[in-house]
Amino acid sequence: MRSSVADIASGLAVLVIAGAFHAQSGDLEGVSLLFPRMLIIFMALGGIYLCVLGLLKGRKGEDAPQDDEPVAVTRVVMISAGAIAYVAIIPVLGFYLASALYLFGMSMVLSDASGGTRKKALASAAFTVVLCLFVWIGFAMLLGVPTPEGMLF
Amino acid sequence: MMEFIGPAIGHLFEPLNILLMVVGLTGGIIVGALPGLTATMGVALMVPATFAMDATSGLIMLGAIYAGAIYGGANSACLICTPGTPSSVATTFDGWPLCQAGRADIGLVTSLLSSAFGGIIGTALLLFLAAPLARFALQFGGPENFWLCIFGLSTIAVMSSGNMVKGLLSGAMGLLVSTVGIDPNAGVPRFTFGYYPLVQGIEVIPAMIGLFSFSQVLYLIGSYKPFIADYKPTPGAFREVFGALVGRCKVILMRSSLIGGLVGMLPGAGGEIASIIAYNESKRWDKDPSKYGKGAVEGLAASESANNAVIGGSLIPMLTLGIPGSAVAAVILGALLAKGIQPGFKVFTTTGDLAYTFIMSQFAVNLLMIPVGLLLARVMTKLLSIRLTFVAIAIVVLSVIGSYAIRNSMLDVWIVIVFGFLGYFSGRVGLDTGAMALGIILGPMIEENLGKCVHLSKASGGSVINVFLESPIAILLIVLTLLSLATPFLLDWKRKRRDCGCDTAQPKEDSTHA
């Protein structure tokens, strides 16, 4: 990503967050508003500064590309979508069933298929069973850590 | 005191107590290494088990879990860039670059030895200086605590000296996020965005898991690497690290441990603040601060010795005044009260046997931590030989259970996801997740103490400025903050002067090559 784009994107992100908090601060007053207001003003000024800086860099041709590593966008999107779906189904299926589905599904989708689909499925199933057992024994049995329960299980 | 120390050392050699220390340390290190499971949780979970033991053995085990968990956080901080406990945030700054450079064992051994050293210094403070330090801690009120946090926050300036504006804005973003929920001063719900569960506020630990752990999963999956990092055990790693710590890091270790001990005894200020301040000071005083953040052993030594020294510090007000210096100390205080032991200065006379056995056990625990930690570190480095895809997917599941365990709330699980995306996006556009984390950690303390200062000024009829400047400790902290803020500029000025001097000293053809 070019540094000018990074500056503008970060400036806009800061402005959006400051704006969202400002919109929520309508009913606040006194000491409850003092600290957030100082931060909102600081962030608004900083966000504008970054946007202007990015625009100036772009105009002057000083926006050298940052040395970013290449990103496998598809894999990032898949694991992000998978994680959202996983957290969303926990209240329905319960922690263990949802985790088993997520672990198996994600390892099938994301691990490479060099050894064939059958081998991949076996490895994914073994990984799912081992991790679920580890979590159940380590967290639930030994430490007594509660896990989210679902409507079904 | 001396009449109690001999029998106390004798208690430590009882087989049951040795076993409890080893078990407590092992359990503590594992709990600390798992993101979401904190030292507080580990100690609290084991309190009921101590009811079946005598008070001394129970306390020894709780102390061992506490020390183990604080060190344990460094394992995940180094291996997967995820602070196992909030006090390991600063450990990620240099631990993760070391791991990426294939020197994970150097990072782990440095963390281990520094933690043990810090723990011993913290315990020595507890043993020899408990009474005067407890009196000093009582002088910290709203203004002093406010400036202590601001001093901690000034680390951002040093931390993000490459792009200070983005660092400061990231810190401000973290501070703003920390205001979500009930206002600590007026009790008013704020910034819930129409979603009622947000009244609970943004818990620090799920936010940390999201910023460091889930965002790291996205980063790792997005890379084309088959493993987290290339790793080959370094022959003689222990000797190499020991030599570095005894040689060039001895001042850093001592300074950071003292910072940890002093910060630890202040109620509310814990390992997270101590390690960040120690890291900042270490970088500020170093002749070559540019190496920090790139896998510097010095950075790890500062962070880890400080957060383990906090343990001894936090036990000072707990044992002498009955005021816990940290959440874990509060849990241990509860265990003491459950056994019918009333903390206070008398604890050192009426129940001196118990108090000194507990203190001496902390020395033993920190020494035992070295073999136990080395053995576990060897097991944990095996993580680096598992395929990245499996590790990344497993981290997501562990993050979910770890965050849910904090308050038994799905809100915290969603916080992990949201902050994970925020952390990943921030990393892509150059915002600083470390500074953001610092803001989230320090925000509630800053606002609470700011509120106290405002109320104090109203009560006294003066201005807030007077309240801020009325104590010598506050003025000292302000001076330190200003020095800390000026450091990047001074370093830059020094570097420019040096470069300027080199250019003029070098032959002309050399400067053209440059």
XYZ file of C-alpha atoms in Angstrom:
667
model
C 0.000 0.000 0.000
C 1.281 3.481 -0.845
C 2.050 5.659 2.187
C -0.361 8.383 0.988
C -3.205 5.854 0.782
C -2.261 4.458 4.213
C -2.306 7.983 5.690
C -5.677 8.838 4.158
C -7.182 5.472 5.188
C -5.924 5.792 8.767
C -7.052 9.423 8.947
C -10.522 8.491 7.723
C -10.727 5.569 10.170
C -9.799 7.872 13.065
C -12.367 10.449 11.891
C -15.116 7.821 11.569
C -14.477 6.500 15.096
C -14.287 10.021 16.563
C -17.496 10.936 14.677
C -19.331 7.842 15.928
C -18.401 8.609 19.539
C -19.275 12.289 19.084
C -22.723 11.316 17.802
C -23.230 9.206 20.937
C -22.136 11.895 23.373
C -25.261 14.064 23.032
C -26.792 13.432 26.493
C -23.541 13.446 28.407
C -22.403 16.337 30.549
C -19.902 17.334 33.211
C -17.216 14.901 34.253
C -18.723 12.107 32.118
C -18.108 14.122 28.963
C -14.816 15.803 29.882
C -12.392 12.998 29.073
C -14.139 11.602 25.941
C -14.569 15.112 24.517
C -10.854 15.866 24.859
C -10.087 12.630 23.023
C -12.675 13.218 20.291
C -11.271 16.698 19.577
C -7.707 15.363 19.517
C -8.676 12.506 17.200
C -10.658 14.779 14.877
C -7.682 17.126 14.495
C -5.279 14.212 14.058
C -7.530 12.511 11.524
C -7.779 15.692 9.443
C -3.990 16.108 9.665
C -3.400 12.559 8.369
C -5.865 13.021 5.489
C -4.247 16.316 4.464
C -0.780 14.776 4.815
C -1.805 11.859 2.599
C -3.262 14.166 -0.045
C -0.137 16.352 -0.032
C 2.124 13.309 -0.301
C 0.093 12.037 -3.260
C 0.210 15.426 -4.971
C 3.957 15.894 -4.438
C 4.711 12.335 -5.539
C 6.288 11.459 -2.173
C 4.062 8.445 -1.636
C 6.621 5.662 -1.756
C 5.079 2.178 -1.609
C 5.505 0.578 1.846
C 7.371 -2.733 1.912
C 4.254 -4.837 2.504
C 4.369 -8.603 2.143
C 1.920 -10.048 -0.399
C -1.414 -11.013 1.186
C -3.508 -14.094 0.383
C -6.743 -12.095 0.448
C -8.993 -15.109 -0.261
C -7.624 -16.986 2.760
C -8.048 -13.915 4.994
C -11.644 -13.476 3.811
C -12.375 -17.186 4.332
C -11.076 -17.349 7.895
C -12.785 -14.037 8.741
C -16.129 -15.243 7.400
C -15.605 -18.594 9.103
C -14.859 -16.946 12.458
C -17.949 -14.719 12.241
C -20.146 -17.700 11.318
C -18.574 -19.751 14.126
C -19.269 -17.130 16.806
C -22.781 -16.592 15.429
C -23.726 -20.293 15.651
C -22.299 -20.896 19.145
C -25.509 -19.694 20.869
C -27.470 -22.148 18.698
C -25.291 -25.260 18.550
C -23.275 -24.818 21.736
C -19.523 -24.407 22.039
C -18.303 -27.931 21.362
C -20.425 -28.750 18.302
C -19.832 -25.310 16.780
C -16.094 -25.622 17.453
C -15.939 -29.093 15.903
C -17.712 -27.850 12.769
C -15.479 -24.777 12.568
C -12.247 -26.704 13.119
C -13.078 -29.376 10.576
C -14.503 -26.968 8.010
C -11.679 -24.449 8.232
C -8.910 -27.031 8.160
C -10.533 -28.626 5.075
C -10.779 -25.258 3.348
C -7.430 -23.757 4.348
C -4.936 -26.639 4.442
C -3.254 -27.545 1.187
C -4.526 -30.554 -0.774
C -1.154 -31.945 -1.806
C -1.847 -35.381 -0.255
C -5.355 -35.777 -1.706
C -8.788 -34.961 -0.298
C -9.105 -38.199 1.699
C -5.829 -37.618 3.524
C -6.788 -34.001 4.165
C -10.161 -35.059 5.575
C -8.487 -37.585 7.883
C -5.949 -35.019 9.104
C -8.716 -32.448 9.645
C -10.866 -34.953 11.551
C -7.927 -35.988 13.759
C -7.060 -32.324 14.432
C -10.699 -31.573 15.319
C -10.978 -34.488 17.745
C -7.625 -33.779 19.429
C -8.309 -30.067 19.918
C -11.882 -30.594 21.167
C -10.619 -33.192 23.641
C -7.805 -30.845 24.750
C -10.265 -28.018 25.335
C -12.767 -30.262 27.128
C -10.185 -31.917 29.402
C -7.998 -28.841 29.957
C -10.594 -26.137 30.310
C -13.851 -27.799 31.349
C -12.630 -30.760 33.430
C -9.376 -29.538 35.017
C -9.847 -25.778 35.255
C -13.649 -25.725 35.443
C -13.806 -22.881 32.914
C -17.390 -22.420 31.650
C -18.087 -22.748 27.935
C -20.964 -21.092 26.050
C -24.090 -23.228 25.900
C -26.367 -23.377 22.857
C -30.107 -23.665 22.438
C -29.755 -27.167 21.004
C -26.769 -28.598 22.931
C 12.404 -11.162 61.671
C 15.439 -13.438 61.873
C 13.736 -15.793 64.345
C 11.130 -16.587 61.683
C 13.411 -16.952 58.654
C 15.162 -20.158 59.745
C 11.937 -22.136 60.345
C 10.466 -20.591 57.151
C 13.324 -21.980 55.070
C 12.803 -25.320 56.808
C 9.152 -25.383 55.681
C 10.250 -24.916 52.080
C 12.119 -28.211 52.093
C 9.049 -30.201 53.087
C 8.236 -32.552 50.163
C 4.591 -31.431 49.998
C 5.583 -27.775 49.704
C 8.147 -28.512 46.989
C 5.505 -30.477 45.085
C 2.979 -27.668 45.476
C 5.484 -25.126 44.168
C 6.269 -27.240 41.087
C 2.593 -28.003 40.409
C 1.611 -24.371 40.988
C 4.350 -23.106 38.692
C 3.493 -25.579 35.932
C -0.220 -24.793 36.144
C 0.481 -21.084 36.337
C 2.762 -21.080 33.287
C 0.179 -22.992 31.224
C -2.674 -20.726 32.367
C -0.562 -17.625 31.666
C 0.393 -18.866 28.213
C -3.228 -19.348 27.148
C -4.690 -16.055 25.901
C -7.645 -15.049 28.021
C -6.724 -17.068 31.070
C -5.152 -14.632 33.482
C -3.101 -14.963 36.646
C -6.153 -13.755 38.592
C -8.284 -16.505 37.108
C -5.627 -19.172 37.729
C -5.200 -18.167 41.376
C -8.950 -17.737 41.940
C -9.659 -21.181 40.462
C -7.233 -22.793 42.908
C -8.370 -20.976 46.075
C -11.014 -23.636 46.924
C -8.311 -26.322 46.621
C -6.277 -24.571 49.322
C -9.082 -24.950 51.864
C -8.082 -28.607 52.205
C -4.476 -27.642 53.026
C -2.909 -25.810 55.916
C -2.644 -22.044 55.429
C 1.096 -22.078 54.708
C 0.963 -24.728 51.973
C -2.085 -23.098 50.404
C -0.383 -19.714 50.251
C 2.785 -21.246 48.823
C 0.795 -22.816 45.991
C -1.141 -19.628 45.229
C 2.125 -17.652 45.145
C 3.617 -20.199 42.742
C 0.605 -19.975 40.399
C 0.819 -16.162 40.481
C 4.530 -16.125 39.573
C 4.108 -18.870 36.946
C 1.173 -17.170 35.248
C 2.887 -13.785 34.988
C 5.918 -15.416 33.381
C 3.722 -17.779 31.290
C 2.258 -14.832 29.386
C 5.670 -14.314 27.789
C 5.506 -17.695 26.032
C 2.564 -16.826 23.822
C 3.843 -13.234 23.495
C 7.077 -14.545 21.963
C 5.703 -17.491 19.975
C 2.458 -16.139 18.492
C 2.649 -12.409 19.260
C -0.240 -12.781 21.675
C 0.272 -11.556 25.230
C -0.992 -14.390 27.425
C -1.686 -11.824 30.146
C -2.004 -8.027 29.753
C 1.329 -7.575 31.547
C 3.082 -9.235 28.594
C 2.009 -6.619 26.014
C 5.492 -5.031 26.024
C 7.038 -8.503 25.681
C 5.538 -8.858 22.206
C 7.503 -5.814 20.975
C 10.792 -7.735 20.924
C 9.740 -11.328 21.617
C 7.833 -11.737 18.359
C 10.587 -10.267 16.134
C 13.009 -12.712 17.778
C 10.662 -15.599 16.978
C 10.278 -14.424 13.383
C 14.058 -14.345 13.099
C 14.140 -18.040 14.075
C 15.437 -17.307 17.587
C 12.355 -18.168 19.616
C 14.398 -20.035 22.219
C 16.519 -16.943 22.871
C 13.311 -14.980 23.480
C 11.849 -17.599 25.785
C 15.031 -18.077 27.821
C 15.508 -14.297 28.140
C 11.918 -13.948 29.360
C 12.388 -16.799 31.809
C 15.637 -15.608 33.363
C 14.468 -11.998 33.488
C 11.184 -13.031 35.092
C 13.021 -15.048 37.730
C 15.383 -12.147 38.430
C 12.525 -9.639 38.634
C 10.586 -11.940 40.918
C 13.547 -12.262 43.287
C 14.126 -8.496 43.444
C 10.402 -7.902 44.045
C 10.461 -10.432 46.873
C 13.588 -8.840 48.358
C 11.742 -5.490 48.410
C 8.870 -7.225 50.170
C 11.179 -8.829 52.719
C 13.378 -5.875 53.585
C 11.446 -2.697 52.740
C 7.799 -3.596 53.281
C 7.081 -1.026 55.980
C 8.648 2.129 54.441
C 7.374 1.250 50.963
C 3.856 0.715 52.255
C 3.959 4.198 53.820
C 5.233 5.629 50.488
C 2.412 3.883 48.591
C -0.128 5.564 50.863
C 0.987 8.950 49.507
C -0.386 8.062 46.065
C -3.778 9.665 45.615
C -5.774 10.724 42.545
C -3.267 13.267 41.122
C -0.238 10.981 41.602
C -1.995 7.996 40.036
C -3.190 10.194 37.161
C 0.352 11.339 36.396
C 1.706 7.821 36.795
C -0.692 6.660 34.076
C 0.168 9.648 31.869
C 3.828 8.748 32.355
C 2.985 5.206 31.241
C 1.091 6.615 28.265
C 4.053 8.771 27.267
C 5.690 5.500 26.235
C 3.739 5.840 23.004
C 5.969 8.743 22.008
C 9.058 6.573 22.340
C 7.362 3.429 21.052
C 6.116 5.036 17.829
C 8.941 7.486 17.242
C 8.866 6.451 13.546
C 5.371 7.851 13.167
C 4.414 9.612 16.355
C 1.141 11.111 15.071
C -0.244 7.688 14.210
C 1.023 6.322 17.523
C -0.638 9.087 19.513
C -3.879 8.738 17.554
C -3.841 4.968 18.132
C -3.368 5.589 21.843
C -6.237 8.108 21.829
C -8.412 5.571 20.014
C -7.663 3.023 22.749
C -8.448 5.574 25.456
C -11.738 6.483 23.759
C -12.723 2.826 23.429
C -12.051 2.374 27.148
C -14.777 4.973 27.914
C -17.515 2.640 26.625
C -19.777 1.479 29.445
C -20.520 2.932 32.857
C -18.616 6.150 33.574
C -16.357 5.393 36.579
C -16.989 8.810 38.162
C -20.678 9.601 37.651
C -22.052 6.093 37.054
C -23.671 7.158 33.773
C -23.856 4.649 30.874
C -21.995 5.951 27.806
C -21.320 5.052 24.183
C -23.431 1.896 24.075
C -24.497 2.569 20.438
C -27.986 1.313 21.235
C -26.678 -2.120 22.237
C -27.456 -2.559 25.930
C -24.848 -5.260 26.796
C -22.148 -2.663 26.025
C -23.050 -1.082 29.382
C -20.650 -3.715 30.768
C -17.867 -1.873 28.947
C -15.037 -3.200 26.830
C -13.043 -5.681 28.914
C -9.291 -5.287 28.522
C -8.505 -8.968 27.989
C -10.910 -9.710 25.101
C -9.747 -6.475 23.464
C -6.115 -7.609 23.831
C -6.959 -11.060 22.462
C -8.614 -9.418 19.470
C -5.884 -6.838 18.830
C -3.004 -9.265 19.183
C -4.343 -12.787 18.777
C -7.172 -12.751 16.220
C -5.514 -10.046 14.128
C -2.358 -12.177 14.217
C -4.384 -15.137 12.915
C -5.530 -13.005 9.967
C -1.973 -11.843 9.351
C -0.533 -15.373 9.510
C -3.243 -16.904 7.307
C -2.754 -14.074 4.829
C 0.958 -14.768 4.600
C 2.173 -17.542 2.348
C 4.229 -19.154 5.119
C 3.771 -22.869 5.891
C 4.849 -22.402 9.533
C 4.646 -19.513 12.034
C 8.402 -19.039 11.867
C 11.479 -20.994 10.888
C 12.977 -22.346 14.034
C 16.177 -24.183 14.767
C 17.236 -24.557 18.405
C 20.194 -22.295 19.156
C 23.052 -24.339 20.618
C 24.043 -22.920 24.000
C 21.003 -20.597 24.101
C 20.912 -20.616 27.894
C 24.586 -19.726 28.206
C 24.278 -17.020 25.529
C 21.290 -15.385 27.214
C 22.762 -15.715 30.692
C 25.948 -14.021 29.461
C 23.963 -11.177 27.876
C 21.821 -10.638 30.958
C 24.741 -10.710 33.379
C 26.815 -8.547 31.061
C 25.081 -5.794 29.143
C 21.603 -6.125 30.703
C 22.395 -6.067 34.412
C 21.517 -2.390 34.843
C 18.343 -2.826 32.799
C 17.308 -5.812 34.915
C 17.916 -3.995 38.168
C 16.204 -0.767 37.060
C 13.202 -2.594 35.588
C 12.807 -4.793 38.652
C 12.813 -1.750 40.922
C 10.240 -0.053 38.663
C 8.124 -3.227 38.804
C 8.380 -3.479 42.583
C 7.476 0.184 43.103
C 4.599 0.217 40.595
C 3.310 -3.097 41.933
C 2.695 -1.747 45.397
C 0.379 0.975 44.078
C -3.202 -0.263 44.189
C -4.632 -0.458 40.661
C -1.301 -0.154 38.865
C -0.123 -3.604 37.824
C 2.298 -5.508 35.642
C 0.985 -3.980 32.415
C 1.944 -0.440 33.488
C 5.206 -1.539 35.112
C 6.425 -3.471 32.077
C 5.580 -0.640 29.696
C 7.296 1.984 31.868
C 10.339 -0.280 32.292
C 10.486 -0.907 28.525
C 10.235 2.809 27.869
C 12.961 3.668 30.370
C 15.197 0.921 29.026
C 14.848 2.238 25.480
C 15.307 5.826 26.599
C 18.573 5.140 28.425
C 20.019 2.824 25.781
C 22.858 4.078 23.574
C 21.186 2.434 20.568
C 17.403 2.700 21.015
C 16.837 1.837 17.343
C 17.322 -1.876 18.087
C 14.191 -1.969 20.266
C 11.180 -3.505 18.563
C 13.449 -5.556 16.327
C 14.203 -8.422 18.704
C 16.348 -6.725 21.347
C 17.139 -8.918 24.340
C 17.238 -5.705 26.388
C 13.564 -4.956 25.639
C 12.497 -8.419 26.728
C 14.630 -8.234 29.863
C 13.044 -4.893 30.814
C 9.467 -5.978 30.257
C 9.667 -9.393 31.882
C 11.737 -8.459 34.921
C 9.366 -5.565 35.643
C 6.143 -7.561 35.412
C 7.417 -10.308 37.695
C 8.823 -7.807 40.201
C 5.271 -6.469 40.459
C 4.329 -9.631 42.369
C 6.503 -8.808 45.383
C 5.472 -5.154 45.174
C 1.755 -5.936 45.084
C 2.085 -8.129 48.163
C 3.585 -5.245 50.222
C 0.363 -3.274 50.795
C -1.592 -6.532 50.944
C 0.435 -7.985 53.811
C 1.220 -4.764 55.664
C -1.991 -2.755 55.250
C -4.561 -5.229 54.002
C -4.818 -3.229 50.740
C -4.198 -5.455 47.701
C -1.811 -3.997 45.104
C -3.276 -6.106 42.289
C -6.309 -8.247 41.482
C -4.341 -11.415 42.253
C -3.188 -9.976 45.561
C -6.871 -9.330 46.306
C -7.667 -12.995 45.680
C -4.764 -14.064 47.924
C -6.025 -11.608 50.545
C -9.417 -13.342 50.348
C -7.723 -16.715 50.874
C -5.882 -15.315 53.907
C -9.077 -13.923 55.410
C -10.838 -17.247 54.773
C -8.142 -18.874 56.896
C -8.831 -16.365 59.660
C -5.597 -14.421 59.136
C -5.958 -10.651 59.371
C -3.356 -8.822 57.249
C -1.635 -5.777 58.729
C 1.703 -5.079 60.362
C 0.842 -7.664 63.041
C 0.897 -10.419 60.409
C 4.694 -10.295 60.693
C 4.623 -10.885 64.446
C 1.515 -12.829 65.452
C 1.612 -15.094 62.353
C 5.255 -14.468 61.473
C 5.861 -18.130 60.685
C 3.233 -18.034 57.943
C 4.174 -14.588 56.589
C 7.899 -15.314 56.324
C 7.355 -18.825 54.911
C 5.206 -17.259 52.196
C 7.827 -14.594 51.461
C 10.704 -17.081 51.432
C 8.648 -19.386 49.185
C 8.590 -16.612 46.595
C 12.409 -16.761 46.435
C 12.221 -20.541 46.023
C 9.438 -20.298 43.417
C 11.473 -17.901 41.293
C 14.498 -20.196 41.429
C 12.378 -23.270 40.650
C 10.808 -21.363 37.772
C 14.043 -21.678 35.802
C 14.105 -25.502 35.413
C 10.304 -25.782 35.181
C 10.104 -22.927 32.671
C 12.953 -24.303 30.560
C 11.248 -27.678 30.314
C 7.912 -26.110 29.335
C 9.585 -23.693 26.899
C 11.077 -26.684 25.091
C 7.576 -28.182 24.761
C 6.052 -24.882 23.652
C 8.582 -24.303 20.878
C 7.187 -27.501 19.293
C 4.243 -25.261 18.387
C 6.446 -23.745 15.708
C 6.744 -27.104 13.931
C 2.954 -27.491 13.553
C 1.540 -26.290 10.245
C 0.439 -22.660 10.435
C -3.126 -23.380 9.241
C -3.806 -25.681 12.186
C -2.218 -23.280 14.678
C -4.236 -20.330 13.352
C -7.569 -22.188 13.482
C -6.783 -23.475 16.988
C -5.952 -19.940 18.165
C -9.445 -18.798 17.103
C -11.090 -21.531 19.212
C -8.830 -20.846 22.219
C -9.508 -17.102 21.861
C -13.255 -17.780 21.986
C -13.108 -19.888 25.139
C -10.540 -17.583 26.752
C -12.575 -14.451 26.168
C -15.879 -16.086 27.168
C -14.325 -17.232 30.450
C -13.742 -13.619 31.586
C -17.395 -12.731 32.240
C -19.330 -15.687 30.770
C -20.541 -13.286 28.099
C -20.786 -13.692 24.324
C -20.215 -9.919 24.115
C -16.551 -10.553 24.932
C -16.320 -13.089 22.122
C -17.665 -10.523 19.664
C -15.211 -7.967 21.091
C -12.408 -10.349 20.103
C -13.693 -10.506 16.528
C -14.260 -6.741 16.178
C -10.889 -5.826 17.720
C -9.226 -8.488 15.609
C -10.433 -6.791 12.437
C -9.542 -3.387 13.904
C -6.035 -4.618 14.744
C -5.533 -6.152 11.320
C -6.753 -3.039 9.499
C -4.674 -0.815 11.784
C -1.569 -2.836 11.016
C -2.190 -2.475 7.269
C -2.518 1.320 7.409
C 0.316 1.903 9.882
C -1.673 2.595 13.048
C -0.049 1.179 16.175
C -1.925 -1.668 17.917
C 0.531 -1.594 20.839
C -0.336 2.043 21.526
C -4.027 1.235 21.154
C -3.680 -1.568 23.713
C -1.900 0.807 26.064
C -4.796 3.269 25.760
C -7.361 0.575 26.527
C -5.397 -0.592 29.585
C -4.666 2.844 31.026
C -7.906 4.584 30.008
C -10.099 3.583 32.968
C -7.395 4.515 35.510
C -6.686 7.852 33.842
C -10.348 8.815 33.695
C -11.098 7.685 37.232
C -8.187 9.670 38.639
C -8.978 12.682 36.453
C -12.490 12.593 37.914
C -11.050 12.416 41.436
C -8.906 15.485 40.724
C -11.915 17.403 39.371
C -13.948 16.506 42.469
C -11.030 17.439 44.746
C -10.696 20.825 43.075
C -14.433 21.470 43.429
C -14.350 20.451 47.084
C -11.381 22.697 47.852
C -12.704 25.581 45.769
C -9.453 25.808 43.799
C -8.568 24.934 40.248
C -7.736 21.458 38.875
C -4.250 22.695 38.033
C -3.547 23.289 41.741
C -4.678 19.757 42.539
C -2.454 18.369 39.794
C 0.612 20.230 41.002
C 0.256 20.174 44.764
C 2.406 17.147 45.612
C 6.142 16.648 44.978
C 5.479 13.110 43.671
C 3.070 14.488 41.054
C 5.618 17.125 39.995
C 8.328 14.468 39.713
C 6.034 12.347 37.525
C 5.228 15.384 35.340
C 8.949 16.044 34.851
C 9.517 12.386 33.961
C 6.607 12.511 31.496
C 8.010 15.619 29.815
C 11.424 13.990 29.582
C 9.862 10.884 28.117
C 7.938 12.938 25.517
C 11.062 14.887 24.613
C 13.176 11.755 24.199
C 12.343 11.008 20.524
C 13.126 14.602 19.580
C 16.373 14.588 21.552
C 17.390 11.272 19.990
C 16.533 12.561 16.533
C 18.498 15.751 17.156
C 21.464 13.716 18.427
C 21.285 11.401 15.402
C 21.162 14.333 12.983
C 24.125 15.956 14.703
C 26.065 12.703 14.559
C 25.192 12.169 10.874
C 26.138 15.747 10.162
C 29.486 15.231 11.899
C 30.125 12.004 9.956
C 29.308 13.595 6.630
C 31.771 16.418 7.169
C 34.431 14.038 8.431
C 34.097 11.621 5.511
C 35.736 12.077 2.128
C 33.501 13.622 -0.508
C 33.124 10.495 -2.683
C 31.833 8.549 0.364
C 29.091 11.060 1.002
C 27.929 10.851 -2.580
C 27.540 7.098 -2.218
C 25.448 7.670 0.873
